[in-house]
Amino acid sequence: MLHMFVAQTKAESIRIIRSPFFLLFSIAMPLAFYFLFASMNGVDKSIQSTTWGVFSLMSMTAFSLIGTAVSQFGIRLSLKHQDGWVRLLKLTPLSPTVWIGSKIVSQMAVHLIVIVVIFLSAGLVHDIQLTAGQWILCGLWLWIGSISFLALGALLGTLKNANTSVAIGNVLQMGLAIVGGLWMPLSTLPSWMGSVGEWLPSHRYANGAWNMIAGQNPAGIDFIILTGCGLLFMLLSIYIYNRREAV
C-alpha cells in the first residue's frame, strides 16, 4: 500500500509540473502580475506598514496557490469524473483513499515549489528585504492555508461536467482574487465590494501573510474564516461524493 501511494504521488507530481497550464497559470502569470503591480505602484512605496513590493508578493503568491488548487486539482478531478475514471478505479488495485491522498500530497508538494519559485524570483529581482523568519513564516502560512482551497477544489471536482467545472473555476479564481483584495487593496474598491471582500477566505488567506510582514500575527478572524471555509468545502464534497456513490 505504501509503495503504491509513493508511486502514485510521484506520478501525480510529475504530471502537474510537466503541464504547460501549470507553468503558465501557476508560475508565469502570477509572476507577470506581481512585477506589473509592483512596478506600477512603486516597489518601495509604503502600504499597510510595508511596501508594494512585499505586499504584492504575498498577494500574487496567494493568487497562484488558489488558482493551482482550483484548476490543477479541482478541474482535473471533474475531468476524471466525466471520463469515468472514478468508476474504473474500483476495478484496479488502487483504492480511492490512496488515489485522492496521493493527489493531495502531490498538490501540496507542488504548492511548496510554487512558493519557493515566486519568493526567489521576487527577492532576486526587487531585492526584497525580509528576515529569514518572515520568509519562512509567510511561506508556511501560505502553504498550510492552501489546504482550504484544495478543499474548494475537491468540491468543484464533484461536478461531472468538466466544461461547467472550468467555467465555475475561472469565475471563482478571478472573483476571489479581485474581490478578496489580492490585486488591489480593499480600500481602493467600491465600499460594497470591500465589505464583501473582508469575509472571503482569499482575503483572510493573504491578510495573514500581510500581517506577518508587518511584524504582527495573523488575526484570529483569519484563522476562523480560512479554517471554517476549508472544513465546509471538505464536508460538502464528501457528502456529495458519498451520496453519489449510494445511488
GROMACS .gro file of N, CA, C and O in nm, residues 128-246:
model
  476
  128ILE      N    1   1.399   4.209  -0.220
  128ILE     CA    2   1.304   4.219  -0.109
  128ILE      C    3   1.377   4.196   0.023
  128ILE      O    4   1.447   4.096   0.040
  129GLN      N    5   1.360   4.289   0.116
  129GLN     CA    6   1.427   4.280   0.246
  129GLN      C    7   1.331   4.228   0.353
  129GLN      O    8   1.250   4.303   0.408
  130LEU      N    9   1.337   4.100   0.378
  130LEU     CA   10   1.262   4.038   0.486
  130LEU      C   11   1.358   3.953   0.568
  130LEU      O   12   1.459   3.904   0.516
  131THR      N   13   1.326   3.936   0.695
  131THR     CA   14   1.410   3.850   0.778
  131THR      C   15   1.387   3.704   0.739
  131THR      O   16   1.286   3.670   0.676
  132ALA      N   17   1.481   3.618   0.775
  132ALA     CA   18   1.466   3.475   0.746
  132ALA      C   19   1.338   3.421   0.808
  132ALA      O   20   1.267   3.339   0.747
  133GLY      N   21   1.308   3.470   0.930
  133GLY     CA   22   1.186   3.425   0.998
  133GLY      C   23   1.061   3.465   0.922
  133GLY      O   24   0.965   3.387   0.913
  134GLN      N   25   1.059   3.587   0.867
  134GLN     CA   26   0.942   3.632   0.791
  134GLN      C   27   0.924   3.552   0.663
  134GLN      O   28   0.812   3.516   0.628
  135TRP      N   29   1.034   3.525   0.593
  135TRP     CA   30   1.024   3.442   0.472
  135TRP      C   31   0.964   3.305   0.505
  135TRP      O   32   0.873   3.258   0.438
  136ILE      N   33   1.017   3.244   0.610
  136ILE     CA   34   0.973   3.108   0.646
  136ILE      C   35   0.829   3.107   0.696
  136ILE      O   36   0.747   3.024   0.652
  137LEU      N   37   0.795   3.200   0.786
  137LEU     CA   38   0.660   3.201   0.843
  137LEU      C   39   0.555   3.233   0.738
  137LEU      O   40   0.447   3.172   0.736
  138CYS      N   41   0.585   3.330   0.651
  138CYS     CA   42   0.490   3.363   0.545
  138CYS      C   43   0.472   3.245   0.450
  138CYS      O   44   0.361   3.214   0.408
  139GLY      N   45   0.585   3.180   0.417
  139GLY     CA   46   0.577   3.063   0.330
  139GLY      C   47   0.495   2.951   0.392
  139GLY      O   48   0.413   2.889   0.324
  140LEU      N   49   0.516   2.926   0.520
  140LEU     CA   50   0.440   2.821   0.589
  140LEU      C   51   0.292   2.854   0.597
  140LEU      O   52   0.206   2.768   0.579
  141TRP      N   53   0.261   2.982   0.626
  141TRP     CA   54   0.121   3.024   0.634
  141TRP      C   55   0.051   3.002   0.499
  141TRP      O   56  -0.059   2.945   0.494
  142LEU      N   57   0.115   3.045   0.392
  142LEU     CA   58   0.056   3.030   0.259
  142LEU      C   59   0.047   2.884   0.218
  142LEU      O   60  -0.051   2.842   0.156
  143TRP      N   61   0.148   2.805   0.256
  143TRP     CA   62   0.148   2.664   0.220
  143TRP      C   63   0.038   2.588   0.293
  143TRP      O   64  -0.043   2.519   0.231
  144ILE      N   65   0.033   2.602   0.424
  144ILE     CA   66  -0.068   2.530   0.504
  144ILE      C   67  -0.208   2.582   0.473
  144ILE      O   68  -0.304   2.506   0.463
  145GLY      N   69  -0.219   2.714   0.457
  145GLY     CA   70  -0.351   2.774   0.429
  145GLY      C   71  -0.408   2.730   0.296
  145GLY      O   72  -0.531   2.734   0.276
  146SER      N   73  -0.322   2.686   0.203
  146SER     CA   74  -0.372   2.644   0.072
  146SER      C   75  -0.457   2.518   0.081
  146SER      O   76  -0.529   2.485  -0.014
  147ILE      N   77  -0.452   2.447   0.194
  147ILE     CA   78  -0.535   2.328   0.213
  147ILE      C   79  -0.683   2.363   0.202
  147ILE      O   80  -0.763   2.287   0.147
  148SER      N   81  -0.721   2.481   0.252
  148SER     CA   82  -0.861   2.523   0.244
  148SER      C   83  -0.906   2.536   0.100
  148SER      O   84  -1.022   2.506   0.067
  149PHE      N   85  -0.817   2.578   0.012
  149PHE     CA   86  -0.854   2.594  -0.129
  149PHE      C   87  -0.846   2.462  -0.205
  149PHE      O   88  -0.913   2.445  -0.307
  150LEU      N   89  -0.766   2.368  -0.154
  150LEU     CA   90  -0.773   2.232  -0.208
  150LEU      C   91  -0.909   2.171  -0.178
  150LEU      O   92  -0.965   2.097  -0.259
  151ALA      N   93  -0.964   2.205  -0.060
  151ALA     CA   94  -1.098   2.158  -0.025
  151ALA      C   95  -1.202   2.219  -0.119
  151ALA      O   96  -1.297   2.153  -0.160
  152LEU      N   97  -1.182   2.347  -0.155
  152LEU     CA   98  -1.270   2.411  -0.254
  152LEU      C   99  -1.255   2.341  -0.389
  152LEU      O  100  -1.353   2.317  -0.460
  153GLY      N  101  -1.131   2.307  -0.425
  153GLY     CA  102  -1.108   2.233  -0.549
  153GLY      C  103  -1.176   2.098  -0.548
  153GLY      O  104  -1.232   2.054  -0.649
  154ALA      N  105  -1.173   2.030  -0.433
  154ALA     CA  106  -1.239   1.900  -0.421
  154ALA      C  107  -1.389   1.913  -0.441
  154ALA      O  108  -1.453   1.828  -0.504
  155LEU      N  109  -1.446   2.023  -0.388
  155LEU     CA  110  -1.590   2.047  -0.406
  155LEU      C  111  -1.620   2.073  -0.553
  155LEU      O  112  -1.718   2.022  -0.608
  156LEU      N  113  -1.536   2.150  -0.617
  156LEU     CA  114  -1.552   2.176  -0.761
  156LEU      C  115  -1.538   2.047  -0.840
  156LEU      O  116  -1.605   2.027  -0.942
  157GLY      N  117  -1.451   1.958  -0.793
  157GLY     CA  118  -1.427   1.832  -0.861
  157GLY      C  119  -1.541   1.734  -0.857
  157GLY      O  120  -1.538   1.633  -0.927
  158THR      N  121  -1.641   1.760  -0.774
  158THR     CA  122  -1.758   1.670  -0.769
  158THR      C  123  -1.849   1.691  -0.890
  158THR      O  124  -1.939   1.609  -0.913
  159LEU      N  125  -1.827   1.800  -0.965
  159LEU     CA  126  -1.907   1.824  -1.085
  159LEU      C  127  -1.869   1.725  -1.194
  159LEU      O  128  -1.751   1.704  -1.222
  160LYS      N  129  -1.967   1.663  -1.257
  160LYS     CA  130  -1.940   1.564  -1.361
  160LYS      C  131  -1.918   1.628  -1.497
  160LYS      O  132  -1.860   1.566  -1.586
  161ASN      N  133  -1.965   1.751  -1.514
  161ASN     CA  134  -1.947   1.820  -1.642
  161ASN      C  135  -1.822   1.907  -1.634
  161ASN      O  136  -1.819   2.007  -1.562
  162ALA      N  137  -1.718   1.868  -1.707
  162ALA     CA  138  -1.591   1.939  -1.699
  162ALA      C  139  -1.601   2.082  -1.751
  162ALA      O  140  -1.534   2.172  -1.701
  163ASN      N  141  -1.684   2.105  -1.852
  163ASN     CA  142  -1.699   2.240  -1.906
  163ASN      C  143  -1.757   2.334  -1.801
  163ASN      O  144  -1.714   2.449  -1.787
  164THR      N  145  -1.855   2.284  -1.727
  164THR     CA  146  -1.912   2.362  -1.618
  164THR      C  147  -1.809   2.389  -1.511
  164THR      O  148  -1.800   2.499  -1.456
  165SER      N  149  -1.729   2.286  -1.481
  165SER     CA  150  -1.624   2.300  -1.380
  165SER      C  151  -1.522   2.405  -1.419
  165SER      O  152  -1.479   2.486  -1.336
  166VAL      N  153  -1.481   2.406  -1.545
  166VAL     CA  154  -1.385   2.506  -1.593
  166VAL      C  155  -1.442   2.646  -1.580
  166VAL      O  156  -1.374   2.739  -1.533
  167ALA      N  157  -1.567   2.663  -1.622
  167ALA     CA  158  -1.629   2.795  -1.617
  167ALA      C  159  -1.641   2.845  -1.473
  167ALA      O  160  -1.604   2.960  -1.442
  168ILE      N  161  -1.691   2.760  -1.385
  168ILE     CA  162  -1.707   2.798  -1.244
  168ILE      C  163  -1.571   2.822  -1.180
  168ILE      O  164  -1.552   2.916  -1.102
  169GLY      N  165  -1.474   2.736  -1.213
  169GLY     CA  166  -1.340   2.750  -1.157
  169GLY      C  167  -1.276   2.883  -1.193
  169GLY      O  168  -1.214   2.949  -1.109
  170ASN      N  169  -1.289   2.924  -1.319
  170ASN     CA  170  -1.232   3.051  -1.363
  170ASN      C  171  -1.298   3.169  -1.293
  170ASN      O  172  -1.231   3.264  -1.251
  171VAL      N  173  -1.430   3.162  -1.279
  171VAL     CA  174  -1.503   3.270  -1.211
  171VAL      C  175  -1.463   3.277  -1.065
  171VAL      O  176  -1.441   3.385  -1.009
  172LEU      N  177  -1.451   3.160  -1.001
  172LEU     CA  178  -1.411   3.156  -0.861
  172LEU      C  179  -1.271   3.215  -0.840
  172LEU      O  180  -1.249   3.297  -0.751
  173GLN      N  181  -1.178   3.172  -0.924
  173GLN     CA  182  -1.040   3.219  -0.909
  173GLN      C  183  -1.031   3.371  -0.925
  173GLN      O  184  -0.970   3.440  -0.842
  174MET      N  185  -1.092   3.424  -1.030
  174MET     CA  186  -1.084   3.567  -1.054
  174MET      C  187  -1.165   3.645  -0.951
  174MET      O  188  -1.122   3.751  -0.903
  175GLY      N  189  -1.281   3.593  -0.914
  175GLY     CA  190  -1.365   3.661  -0.815
  175GLY      C  191  -1.299   3.668  -0.678
  175GLY      O  192  -1.298   3.773  -0.613
  176LEU      N  193  -1.241   3.555  -0.635
  176LEU     CA  194  -1.173   3.551  -0.506
  176LEU      C  195  -1.052   3.644  -0.505
  176LEU      O  196  -1.021   3.706  -0.403
  177ALA      N  197  -0.984   3.656  -0.619
  177ALA     CA  198  -0.866   3.742  -0.627
  177ALA      C  199  -0.903   3.889  -0.625
  177ALA      O  200  -0.848   3.968  -0.548
  178ILE      N  201  -0.998   3.928  -0.710
  178ILE     CA  202  -1.033   4.070  -0.723
  178ILE      C  203  -1.108   4.120  -0.601
  178ILE      O  204  -1.069   4.218  -0.538
  179VAL      N  205  -1.218   4.052  -0.566
  179VAL     CA  206  -1.300   4.097  -0.453
  179VAL      C  207  -1.227   4.074  -0.320
  179VAL      O  208  -1.250   4.145  -0.223
  180GLY      N  209  -1.138   3.976  -0.317
  180GLY     CA  210  -1.062   3.948  -0.195
  180GLY      C  211  -0.947   4.043  -0.171
  180GLY      O  212  -0.879   4.035  -0.069
  181GLY      N  213  -0.923   4.136  -0.266
  181GLY     CA  214  -0.819   4.236  -0.246
  181GLY      C  215  -0.678   4.189  -0.278
  181GLY      O  216  -0.582   4.249  -0.233
  182LEU      N  217  -0.666   4.082  -0.359
  182LEU     CA  218  -0.533   4.033  -0.393
  182LEU      C  219  -0.468   4.116  -0.503
  182LEU      O  220  -0.346   4.122  -0.511
  183TRP      N  221  -0.548   4.176  -0.588
  183TRP     CA  222  -0.492   4.258  -0.694
  183TRP      C  223  -0.474   4.403  -0.650
  183TRP      O  224  -0.375   4.466  -0.683
  184MET      N  225  -0.574   4.452  -0.579
  184MET     CA  226  -0.567   4.589  -0.525
  184MET      C  227  -0.626   4.586  -0.385
  184MET      O  228  -0.716   4.508  -0.357
  185PRO      N  229  -0.576   4.671  -0.293
  185PRO     CA  230  -0.629   4.672  -0.156
  185PRO      C  231  -0.780   4.697  -0.154
  185PRO      O  232  -0.834   4.766  -0.241
  186LEU      N  233  -0.846   4.641  -0.056
  186LEU     CA  234  -0.991   4.657  -0.045
  186LEU      C  235  -1.031   4.804  -0.035
  186LEU      O  236  -1.140   4.842  -0.079
  187SER      N  237  -0.943   4.887   0.021
  187SER     CA  238  -0.975   5.029   0.038
  187SER      C  239  -0.991   5.101  -0.095
  187SER      O  240  -1.053   5.208  -0.101
  188THR      N  241  -0.936   5.044  -0.203
  188THR     CA  242  -0.947   5.108  -0.335
  188THR      C  243  -1.069   5.059  -0.412
  188THR      O  244  -1.100   5.113  -0.518
  189LEU      N  245  -1.136   4.957  -0.361
  189LEU     CA  246  -1.253   4.901  -0.426
  189LEU      C  247  -1.379   4.975  -0.381
  189LEU      O  248  -1.378   5.042  -0.278
  190PRO      N  249  -1.490   4.964  -0.455
  190PRO     CA  250  -1.617   5.020  -0.408
  190PRO      C  251  -1.649   4.968  -0.269
  190PRO      O  252  -1.616   4.854  -0.235
  191SER      N  253  -1.714   5.050  -0.188
  191SER     CA  254  -1.738   5.015  -0.048
  191SER      C  255  -1.811   4.882  -0.032
  191SER      O  256  -1.778   4.802   0.056
  192TRP      N  257  -1.911   4.858  -0.116
  192TRP     CA  258  -1.988   4.733  -0.103
  192TRP      C  259  -1.900   4.612  -0.133
  192TRP      O  260  -1.912   4.508  -0.069
  193MET      N  261  -1.810   4.629  -0.231
  193MET     CA  262  -1.720   4.519  -0.267
  193MET      C  263  -1.618   4.494  -0.156
  193MET      O  264  -1.586   4.379  -0.124
  194GLY      N  265  -1.571   4.604  -0.094
  194GLY     CA  266  -1.478   4.589   0.017
  194GLY      C  267  -1.543   4.520   0.136
  194GLY      O  268  -1.478   4.439   0.205
  195SER      N  269  -1.671   4.550   0.160
  195SER     CA  270  -1.743   4.487   0.272
  195SER      C  271  -1.757   4.337   0.251
  195SER      O  272  -1.746   4.257   0.345
  196VAL      N  273  -1.781   4.298   0.126
  196VAL     CA  274  -1.791   4.155   0.094
  196VAL      C  275  -1.654   4.089   0.102
  196VAL      O  276  -1.637   3.980   0.158
  197GLY      N  277  -1.553   4.160   0.048
  197GLY     CA  278  -1.419   4.104   0.042
  197GLY      C  279  -1.360   4.069   0.176
  197GLY      O  280  -1.283   3.973   0.188
  198GLU      N  281  -1.395   4.145   0.279
  198GLU     CA  282  -1.340   4.120   0.412
  198GLU      C  283  -1.374   3.981   0.465
  198GLU      O  284  -1.304   3.928   0.551
  199TRP      N  285  -1.483   3.924   0.414
  199TRP     CA  286  -1.529   3.795   0.466
  199TRP      C  287  -1.490   3.678   0.376
  199TRP      O  288  -1.521   3.563   0.407
  200LEU      N  289  -1.421   3.706   0.267
  200LEU     CA  290  -1.382   3.598   0.176
  200LEU      C  291  -1.256   3.527   0.228
  200LEU      O  292  -1.166   3.591   0.282
  201PRO      N  293  -1.248   3.395   0.209
  201PRO     CA  294  -1.129   3.322   0.256
  201PRO      C  295  -1.002   3.368   0.183
  201PRO      O  296  -0.893   3.361   0.240
  202SER      N  297  -1.015   3.414   0.060
  202SER     CA  298  -0.898   3.461  -0.014
  202SER      C  299  -0.836   3.584   0.052
  202SER      O  300  -0.712   3.596   0.061
  203HIS      N  301  -0.921   3.675   0.100
  203HIS     CA  302  -0.870   3.795   0.168
  203HIS      C  303  -0.802   3.757   0.299
  203HIS      O  304  -0.695   3.807   0.332
  204ARG      N  305  -0.865   3.668   0.374
  204ARG     CA  306  -0.809   3.628   0.504
  204ARG      C  307  -0.681   3.548   0.486
  204ARG      O  308  -0.591   3.552   0.570
  205TYR      N  309  -0.673   3.476   0.377
  205TYR     CA  310  -0.553   3.399   0.342
  205TYR      C  311  -0.435   3.494   0.322
  205TYR      O  312  -0.328   3.477   0.382
  206ALA      N  313  -0.454   3.594   0.237
  206ALA     CA  314  -0.347   3.691   0.212
  206ALA      C  315  -0.324   3.781   0.332
  206ALA      O  316  -0.210   3.820   0.360
  207ASN      N  317  -0.430   3.812   0.405
  207ASN     CA  318  -0.418   3.904   0.519
  207ASN      C  319  -0.326   3.848   0.628
  207ASN      O  320  -0.253   3.923   0.693
  208GLY      N  321  -0.328   3.716   0.645
  208GLY     CA  322  -0.238   3.656   0.743
  208GLY      C  323  -0.092   3.682   0.708
  208GLY      O  324  -0.010   3.714   0.795
  209ALA      N  325  -0.059   3.671   0.579
  209ALA     CA  326   0.078   3.698   0.533
  209ALA      C  327   0.110   3.847   0.542
  209ALA      O  328   0.221   3.884   0.581
  210TRP      N  329   0.013   3.932   0.508
  210TRP     CA  330   0.036   4.077   0.518
  210TRP      C  331   0.066   4.117   0.662
  210TRP      O  332   0.151   4.201   0.687
  211ASN      N  333  -0.006   4.056   0.756
  211ASN     CA  334   0.019   4.086   0.897
  211ASN      C  335   0.160   4.044   0.938
  211ASN      O  336   0.229   4.114   1.013
  212MET      N  337   0.203   3.929   0.890
  212MET     CA  338   0.335   3.879   0.927
  212MET      C  339   0.447   3.969   0.878
  212MET      O  340   0.545   3.994   0.949
  213ILE      N  341   0.435   4.019   0.755
  213ILE     CA  342   0.541   4.106   0.704
  213ILE      C  343   0.538   4.244   0.771
  213ILE      O  344   0.636   4.318   0.764
  214ALA      N  345   0.427   4.274   0.838
  214ALA     CA  346   0.417   4.400   0.914
  214ALA      C  347   0.460   4.379   1.059
  214ALA      O  348   0.447   4.470   1.142
  215GLY      N  349   0.507   4.257   1.092
  215GLY     CA  350   0.554   4.229   1.227
  215GLY      C  351   0.445   4.188   1.324
  215GLY      O  352   0.465   4.192   1.445
  216GLN      N  353   0.329   4.147   1.272
  216GLN     CA  354   0.218   4.105   1.356
  216GLN      C  355   0.184   3.959   1.330
  216GLN      O  356   0.233   3.898   1.235
  217ASN      N  357   0.097   3.905   1.413
  217ASN     CA  358   0.047   3.770   1.392
  217ASN      C  359  -0.080   3.775   1.308
  217ASN      O  360  -0.149   3.876   1.306
  218PRO      N  361  -0.111   3.667   1.236
  218PRO     CA  362  -0.240   3.663   1.166
  218PRO      C  363  -0.353   3.687   1.264
  218PRO      O  364  -0.349   3.642   1.378
  219ALA      N  365  -0.455   3.760   1.219
  219ALA     CA  366  -0.569   3.790   1.306
  219ALA      C  367  -0.649   3.662   1.333
  219ALA      O  368  -0.649   3.569   1.253
  220GLY      N  369  -0.718   3.661   1.448
  220GLY     CA  370  -0.799   3.545   1.482
  220GLY      C  371  -0.904   3.517   1.376
  220GLY      O  372  -0.933   3.401   1.346
  221ILE      N  373  -0.961   3.624   1.319
  221ILE     CA  374  -1.064   3.607   1.217
  221ILE      C  375  -1.007   3.543   1.092
  221ILE      O  376  -1.078   3.475   1.017
  222ASP      N  377  -0.877   3.562   1.067
  222ASP     CA  378  -0.812   3.497   0.952
  222ASP      C  379  -0.817   3.346   0.970
  222ASP      O  380  -0.852   3.273   0.877
  223PHE      N  381  -0.780   3.298   1.089
  223PHE     CA  382  -0.783   3.155   1.118
  223PHE      C  383  -0.926   3.101   1.107
  223PHE      O  384  -0.950   2.995   1.047
  224ILE      N  385  -1.020   3.173   1.167
  224ILE     CA  386  -1.159   3.125   1.175
  224ILE      C  387  -1.220   3.110   1.036
  224ILE      O  388  -1.278   3.005   1.002
  225ILE      N  389  -1.209   3.214   0.954
  225ILE     CA  390  -1.272   3.211   0.821
  225ILE      C  391  -1.202   3.111   0.731
  225ILE      O  392  -1.267   3.032   0.661
  226LEU      N  393  -1.069   3.111   0.732
  226LEU     CA  394  -0.994   3.020   0.644
  226LEU      C  395  -1.020   2.874   0.681
  226LEU      O  396  -1.049   2.791   0.594
  227THR      N  397  -1.014   2.844   0.810
  227THR     CA  398  -1.037   2.707   0.856
  227THR      C  399  -1.182   2.666   0.838
  227THR      O  400  -1.213   2.555   0.794
  228GLY      N  401  -1.274   2.757   0.874
  228GLY     CA  402  -1.416   2.728   0.863
  228GLY      C  403  -1.458   2.700   0.720
  228GLY      O  404  -1.532   2.604   0.693
  229CYS      N  405  -1.412   2.783   0.627
  229CYS     CA  406  -1.445   2.761   0.486
  229CYS      C  407  -1.385   2.631   0.436
  229CYS      O  408  -1.449   2.556   0.361
  230GLY      N  409  -1.262   2.601   0.477
  230GLY     CA  410  -1.198   2.477   0.435
  230GLY      C  411  -1.276   2.355   0.481
  230GLY      O  412  -1.298   2.261   0.404
  231LEU      N  413  -1.319   2.357   0.607
  231LEU     CA  414  -1.397   2.245   0.661
  231LEU      C  415  -1.532   2.234   0.590
  231LEU      O  416  -1.578   2.123   0.560
  232LEU      N  417  -1.595   2.347   0.563
  232LEU     CA  418  -1.725   2.347   0.494
  232LEU      C  419  -1.711   2.288   0.354
  232LEU      O  420  -1.790   2.201   0.314
  233PHE      N  421  -1.610   2.332   0.280
  233PHE     CA  422  -1.589   2.280   0.145
  233PHE      C  423  -1.561   2.131   0.148
  233PHE      O  424  -1.613   2.055   0.064
  234MET      N  425  -1.481   2.086   0.246
  234MET     CA  426  -1.445   1.945   0.256
  234MET      C  427  -1.567   1.860   0.288
  234MET      O  428  -1.590   1.755   0.226
  235LEU      N  429  -1.646   1.903   0.384
  235LEU     CA  430  -1.764   1.826   0.424
  235LEU      C  431  -1.867   1.819   0.311
  235LEU      O  432  -1.929   1.714   0.290
  236LEU      N  433  -1.883   1.929   0.238
  236LEU     CA  434  -1.978   1.929   0.126
  236LEU      C  435  -1.931   1.834   0.017
  236LEU      O  436  -2.012   1.761  -0.041
  237SER      N  437  -1.801   1.835  -0.012
  237SER     CA  438  -1.750   1.746  -0.117
  237SER      C  439  -1.765   1.600  -0.077
  237SER      O  440  -1.800   1.515  -0.161
  238ILE      N  441  -1.738   1.568   0.050
  238ILE     CA  442  -1.754   1.430   0.099
  238ILE      C  443  -1.900   1.388   0.093
  238ILE      O  444  -1.933   1.277   0.051
  239TYR      N  445  -1.990   1.478   0.133
  239TYR     CA  446  -2.134   1.448   0.131
  239TYR      C  447  -2.182   1.420  -0.011
  239TYR      O  448  -2.253   1.322  -0.036
  240ILE      N  449  -2.142   1.505  -0.106
  240ILE     CA  450  -2.185   1.486  -0.245
  240ILE      C  451  -2.130   1.357  -0.301
  240ILE      O  452  -2.200   1.281  -0.369
  241TYR      N  453  -2.003   1.329  -0.272
  241TYR     CA  454  -1.942   1.207  -0.323
  241TYR      C  455  -2.010   1.082  -0.266
  241TYR      O  456  -2.043   0.989  -0.339
  242ASN      N  457  -2.034   1.081  -0.136
  242ASN     CA  458  -2.097   0.966  -0.072
  242ASN      C  459  -2.241   0.947  -0.121
  242ASN      O  460  -2.286   0.835  -0.140
  243ARG      N  461  -2.311   1.055  -0.140
  243ARG     CA  462  -2.449   1.048  -0.188
  243ARG      C  463  -2.454   0.993  -0.330
  243ARG      O  464  -2.540   0.913  -0.364
  244ARG      N  465  -2.355   1.034  -0.410
  244ARG     CA  466  -2.349   0.984  -0.548
  244ARG      C  467  -2.316   0.835  -0.551
  244ARG      O  468  -2.370   0.759  -0.633
  245GLU      N  469  -2.228   0.791  -0.459
  245GLU     CA  470  -2.190   0.650  -0.454
  245GLU      C  471  -2.306   0.563  -0.407
  245GLU      O  472  -2.316   0.445  -0.444
  246ALA      N  473  -2.395   0.623  -0.325
  246ALA     CA  474  -2.505   0.545  -0.269
  246ALA      C  475  -2.617   0.524  -0.370
  246ALA      O  476  -2.702   0.439  -0.354
   0.00000   0.00000   0.00000
